[in-house]
Every structure is written in C-alpha cells, then in structure tokens.
Amino acid sequence: MRIKADFDLCESNAICVGMAPDFFDLDDNDYLVILQEEVPKEREEELRQVVANCPKSALSLEEG
C-alpha cells in the first residue's frame, strides 16, 4: 500500500504531520512532503485514519 497526495487540494493543514510525523512533513515553504510512500502492513489502519482526517481529502491510499 502506498500513500498518495493531491497537492492541488492540500492546504498544508499539517494534521497528517501531527498524526504520523514519520510519514509526513512540511518543507520550508509549508508544502507537504511525503517522507515515506510505502506503508508497512502493521501501520495500514493507522494511515487509513490519517487519510480519513485530512480536512481537504487530499490524501489517499493505493493498493499494490
């Protein structure tokens, strides 16, 4: 499973950064950076919650 972001929708609210700082960060210009696209099996449910909490629905998970 991989994390995907729609950077056109993302407003850099940083909720994802707060919930999973080892996967997400903001750069010096406050743009979202995905630090790790591959989601380990044992963290899939956690990342589903992060995706569900994105206020702009800019995050998604892709199987495969």
mmCIF file of N, CA and C in Angstrom:
data_model
loop_
_atom_site.group_PDB
_atom_site.id
_atom_site.type_symbol
_atom_site.label_atom_id
_atom_site.label_comp_id
_atom_site.label_asym_id
_atom_site.label_seq_id
_atom_site.Cartn_x
_atom_site.Cartn_y
_atom_site.Cartn_z
ATOM 1 N N MET A 1 0.842 -1.167 0.000
ATOM 2 C CA MET A 1 0.000 0.000 0.000
ATOM 3 C C MET A 1 0.898 1.245 0.000
ATOM 4 N N ARG A 2 0.469 2.255 -0.767
ATOM 5 C CA ARG A 2 1.241 3.492 -0.904
ATOM 6 C C ARG A 2 0.371 4.698 -0.579
ATOM 7 N N ILE A 3 0.995 5.708 -0.020
ATOM 8 C CA ILE A 3 0.327 6.977 0.254
ATOM 9 C C ILE A 3 0.433 7.848 -0.988
ATOM 10 N N LYS A 4 -0.671 8.473 -1.342
ATOM 11 C CA LYS A 4 -0.697 9.422 -2.448
ATOM 12 C C LYS A 4 -1.273 10.740 -1.934
ATOM 13 N N ALA A 5 -0.833 11.847 -2.514
ATOM 14 C CA ALA A 5 -1.357 13.161 -2.151
ATOM 15 C C ALA A 5 -1.737 13.918 -3.410
ATOM 16 N N ASP A 6 -2.864 14.605 -3.332
ATOM 17 C CA ASP A 6 -3.266 15.521 -4.394
ATOM 18 C C ASP A 6 -2.803 16.902 -3.935
ATOM 19 N N PHE A 7 -1.674 17.334 -4.455
ATOM 20 C CA PHE A 7 -1.070 18.576 -3.997
ATOM 21 C C PHE A 7 -1.884 19.802 -4.408
ATOM 22 N N ASP A 8 -2.801 19.648 -5.357
ATOM 23 C CA ASP A 8 -3.697 20.750 -5.717
ATOM 24 C C ASP A 8 -4.758 20.969 -4.641
ATOM 25 N N LEU A 9 -5.126 19.910 -3.925
ATOM 26 C CA LEU A 9 -6.121 20.012 -2.856
ATOM 27 C C LEU A 9 -5.503 20.356 -1.502
ATOM 28 N N CYS A 10 -4.269 19.959 -1.296
ATOM 29 C CA CYS A 10 -3.621 20.101 0.004
ATOM 30 C C CYS A 10 -3.462 21.570 0.390
ATOM 31 N N GLU A 11 -3.890 21.905 1.611
ATOM 32 C CA GLU A 11 -3.731 23.259 2.151
ATOM 33 C C GLU A 11 -2.665 23.308 3.240
ATOM 34 N N SER A 12 -1.914 22.233 3.409
ATOM 35 C CA SER A 12 -0.850 22.160 4.414
ATOM 36 C C SER A 12 -1.354 22.448 5.822
ATOM 37 N N ASN A 13 -2.488 21.850 6.150
ATOM 38 C CA ASN A 13 -3.035 21.991 7.498
ATOM 39 C C ASN A 13 -2.194 21.242 8.530
ATOM 40 N N ALA A 14 -1.395 20.302 8.074
ATOM 41 C CA ALA A 14 -0.429 19.549 8.888
ATOM 42 C C ALA A 14 -1.068 18.604 9.898
ATOM 43 N N ILE A 15 -2.317 18.267 9.716
ATOM 44 C CA ILE A 15 -2.938 17.262 10.580
ATOM 45 C C ILE A 15 -2.227 15.931 10.392
ATOM 46 N N CYS A 16 -1.900 15.603 9.162
ATOM 47 C CA CYS A 16 -1.178 14.361 8.877
ATOM 48 C C CYS A 16 0.200 14.364 9.534
ATOM 49 N N VAL A 17 0.851 15.510 9.542
ATOM 50 C CA VAL A 17 2.171 15.625 10.173
ATOM 51 C C VAL A 17 2.058 15.330 11.663
ATOM 52 N N GLY A 18 1.031 15.854 12.294
ATOM 53 C CA GLY A 18 0.824 15.618 13.717
ATOM 54 C C GLY A 18 0.493 14.175 14.035
ATOM 55 N N MET A 19 -0.229 13.517 13.129
ATOM 56 C CA MET A 19 -0.653 12.135 13.366
ATOM 57 C C MET A 19 0.414 11.114 12.992
ATOM 58 N N ALA A 20 1.214 11.404 11.987
ATOM 59 C CA ALA A 20 2.223 10.443 11.505
ATOM 60 C C ALA A 20 3.465 11.201 11.029
ATOM 61 N N PRO A 21 4.227 11.779 11.964
ATOM 62 C CA PRO A 21 5.375 12.601 11.573
ATOM 63 C C PRO A 21 6.500 11.832 10.882
ATOM 64 N N ASP A 22 6.483 10.517 10.977
ATOM 65 C CA ASP A 22 7.497 9.743 10.259
ATOM 66 C C ASP A 22 7.107 9.511 8.797
ATOM 67 N N PHE A 23 5.876 9.875 8.431
ATOM 68 C CA PHE A 23 5.414 9.743 7.045
ATOM 69 C C PHE A 23 5.271 11.092 6.349
ATOM 70 N N PHE A 24 4.968 12.148 7.117
ATOM 71 C CA PHE A 24 4.659 13.450 6.530
ATOM 72 C C PHE A 24 5.450 14.560 7.211
ATOM 73 N N ASP A 25 5.741 15.603 6.433
ATOM 74 C CA ASP A 25 6.379 16.796 6.976
ATOM 75 C C ASP A 25 5.983 17.965 6.077
ATOM 76 N N LEU A 26 6.286 19.172 6.528
ATOM 77 C CA LEU A 26 6.126 20.363 5.711
ATOM 78 C C LEU A 26 7.508 20.924 5.436
ATOM 79 N N ASP A 27 7.729 21.374 4.201
ATOM 80 C CA ASP A 27 9.030 21.949 3.873
ATOM 81 C C ASP A 27 9.094 23.404 4.343
ATOM 82 N N ASP A 28 10.158 24.088 4.028
ATOM 83 C CA ASP A 28 10.356 25.469 4.487
ATOM 84 C C ASP A 28 9.306 26.432 3.949
ATOM 85 N N ASN A 29 8.629 26.046 2.879
ATOM 86 C CA ASN A 29 7.569 26.877 2.301
ATOM 87 C C ASN A 29 6.178 26.398 2.710
ATOM 88 N N ASP A 30 6.125 25.516 3.702
ATOM 89 C CA ASP A 30 4.869 24.942 4.209
ATOM 90 C C ASP A 30 4.126 24.100 3.190
ATOM 91 N N TYR A 31 4.863 23.428 2.313
ATOM 92 C CA TYR A 31 4.265 22.465 1.396
ATOM 93 C C TYR A 31 4.456 21.060 1.946
ATOM 94 N N LEU A 32 3.459 20.229 1.743
ATOM 95 C CA LEU A 32 3.508 18.855 2.218
ATOM 96 C C LEU A 32 4.620 18.067 1.532
ATOM 97 N N VAL A 33 5.320 17.287 2.338
ATOM 98 C CA VAL A 33 6.334 16.365 1.834
ATOM 99 C C VAL A 33 5.984 14.985 2.370
ATOM 100 N N ILE A 34 5.894 14.005 1.485
ATOM 101 C CA ILE A 34 5.685 12.620 1.919
ATOM 102 C C ILE A 34 7.066 12.017 2.114
ATOM 103 N N LEU A 35 7.377 11.682 3.340
ATOM 104 C CA LEU A 35 8.699 11.167 3.677
ATOM 105 C C LEU A 35 8.853 9.696 3.336
ATOM 106 N N GLN A 36 7.727 8.994 3.337
ATOM 107 C CA GLN A 36 7.748 7.544 3.141
ATOM 108 C C GLN A 36 6.437 7.159 2.469
ATOM 109 N N GLU A 37 6.485 6.749 1.217
ATOM 110 C CA GLU A 37 5.261 6.408 0.485
ATOM 111 C C GLU A 37 4.753 5.010 0.810
ATOM 112 N N GLU A 38 5.661 4.083 1.008
ATOM 113 C CA GLU A 38 5.261 2.698 1.283
ATOM 114 C C GLU A 38 4.780 2.562 2.728
ATOM 115 N N VAL A 39 3.605 1.965 2.888
ATOM 116 C CA VAL A 39 3.021 1.777 4.215
ATOM 117 C C VAL A 39 3.218 0.324 4.648
ATOM 118 N N PRO A 40 3.941 0.096 5.748
ATOM 119 C CA PRO A 40 4.091 -1.271 6.245
ATOM 120 C C PRO A 40 2.735 -1.851 6.652
ATOM 121 N N LYS A 41 2.573 -3.124 6.463
ATOM 122 C CA LYS A 41 1.303 -3.799 6.751
ATOM 123 C C LYS A 41 0.782 -3.476 8.150
ATOM 124 N N GLU A 42 1.674 -3.460 9.131
ATOM 125 C CA GLU A 42 1.253 -3.235 10.516
ATOM 126 C C GLU A 42 0.811 -1.798 10.799
ATOM 127 N N ARG A 43 1.002 -0.883 9.828
ATOM 128 C CA ARG A 43 0.604 0.520 10.031
ATOM 129 C C ARG A 43 -0.528 0.954 9.111
ATOM 130 N N GLU A 44 -1.086 0.000 8.358
ATOM 131 C CA GLU A 44 -2.126 0.355 7.390
ATOM 132 C C GLU A 44 -3.340 1.000 8.054
ATOM 133 N N GLU A 45 -3.822 0.436 9.143
ATOM 134 C CA GLU A 45 -5.013 1.004 9.800
ATOM 135 C C GLU A 45 -4.728 2.407 10.323
ATOM 136 N N GLU A 46 -3.557 2.602 10.884
ATOM 137 C CA GLU A 46 -3.162 3.935 11.366
ATOM 138 C C GLU A 46 -3.190 4.952 10.236
ATOM 139 N N LEU A 47 -2.624 4.583 9.087
ATOM 140 C CA LEU A 47 -2.584 5.511 7.961
ATOM 141 C C LEU A 47 -3.963 5.715 7.340
ATOM 142 N N ARG A 48 -4.833 4.733 7.435
ATOM 143 C CA ARG A 48 -6.227 4.936 6.990
ATOM 144 C C ARG A 48 -6.876 6.046 7.823
ATOM 145 N N GLN A 49 -6.588 6.064 9.117
ATOM 146 C CA GLN A 49 -7.135 7.104 9.991
ATOM 147 C C GLN A 49 -6.558 8.475 9.631
ATOM 148 N N VAL A 50 -5.280 8.522 9.320
ATOM 149 C CA VAL A 50 -4.659 9.784 8.903
ATOM 150 C C VAL A 50 -5.336 10.299 7.638
ATOM 151 N N VAL A 51 -5.511 9.434 6.657
ATOM 152 C CA VAL A 51 -6.171 9.811 5.405
ATOM 153 C C VAL A 51 -7.593 10.304 5.671
ATOM 154 N N ALA A 52 -8.312 9.612 6.533
ATOM 155 C CA ALA A 52 -9.698 9.993 6.853
ATOM 156 C C ALA A 52 -9.776 11.347 7.549
ATOM 157 N N ASN A 53 -8.717 11.758 8.236
ATOM 158 C CA ASN A 53 -8.717 13.017 8.973
ATOM 159 C C ASN A 53 -8.232 14.210 8.154
ATOM 160 N N CYS A 54 -7.817 13.988 6.931
ATOM 161 C CA CYS A 54 -7.383 15.107 6.091
ATOM 162 C C CYS A 54 -8.596 15.991 5.771
ATOM 163 N N PRO A 55 -8.580 17.258 6.191
ATOM 164 C CA PRO A 55 -9.755 18.116 6.002
ATOM 165 C C PRO A 55 -10.079 18.429 4.541
ATOM 166 N N LYS A 56 -9.118 18.299 3.650
ATOM 167 C CA LYS A 56 -9.346 18.582 2.230
ATOM 168 C C LYS A 56 -9.407 17.322 1.375
ATOM 169 N N SER A 57 -9.381 16.153 2.011
ATOM 170 C CA SER A 57 -9.389 14.872 1.292
ATOM 171 C C SER A 57 -8.280 14.816 0.243
ATOM 172 N N ALA A 58 -7.132 15.364 0.590
ATOM 173 C CA ALA A 58 -6.004 15.405 -0.335
ATOM 174 C C ALA A 58 -5.162 14.135 -0.291
ATOM 175 N N LEU A 59 -5.358 13.305 0.736
ATOM 176 C CA LEU A 59 -4.574 12.071 0.879
ATOM 177 C C LEU A 59 -5.398 10.860 0.496
ATOM 178 N N SER A 60 -4.714 9.860 -0.031
ATOM 179 C CA SER A 60 -5.366 8.590 -0.336
ATOM 180 C C SER A 60 -4.347 7.475 -0.195
ATOM 181 N N LEU A 61 -4.851 6.254 -0.119
ATOM 182 C CA LEU A 61 -4.009 5.062 -0.081
ATOM 183 C C LEU A 61 -4.285 4.251 -1.318
ATOM 184 N N GLU A 62 -3.238 3.750 -1.922
ATOM 185 C CA GLU A 62 -3.335 2.981 -3.157
ATOM 186 C C GLU A 62 -2.840 1.577 -2.907
ATOM 187 N N GLU A 63 -3.653 0.614 -3.250
ATOM 188 C CA GLU A 63 -3.241 -0.793 -3.091
ATOM 189 C C GLU A 63 -2.166 -1.127 -4.124
ATOM 190 N N GLY A 64 -1.337 -2.110 -3.742
ATOM 191 C CA GLY A 64 -0.386 -2.566 -4.737
ATOM 192 C C GLY A 64 1.001 -2.413 -4.383
#
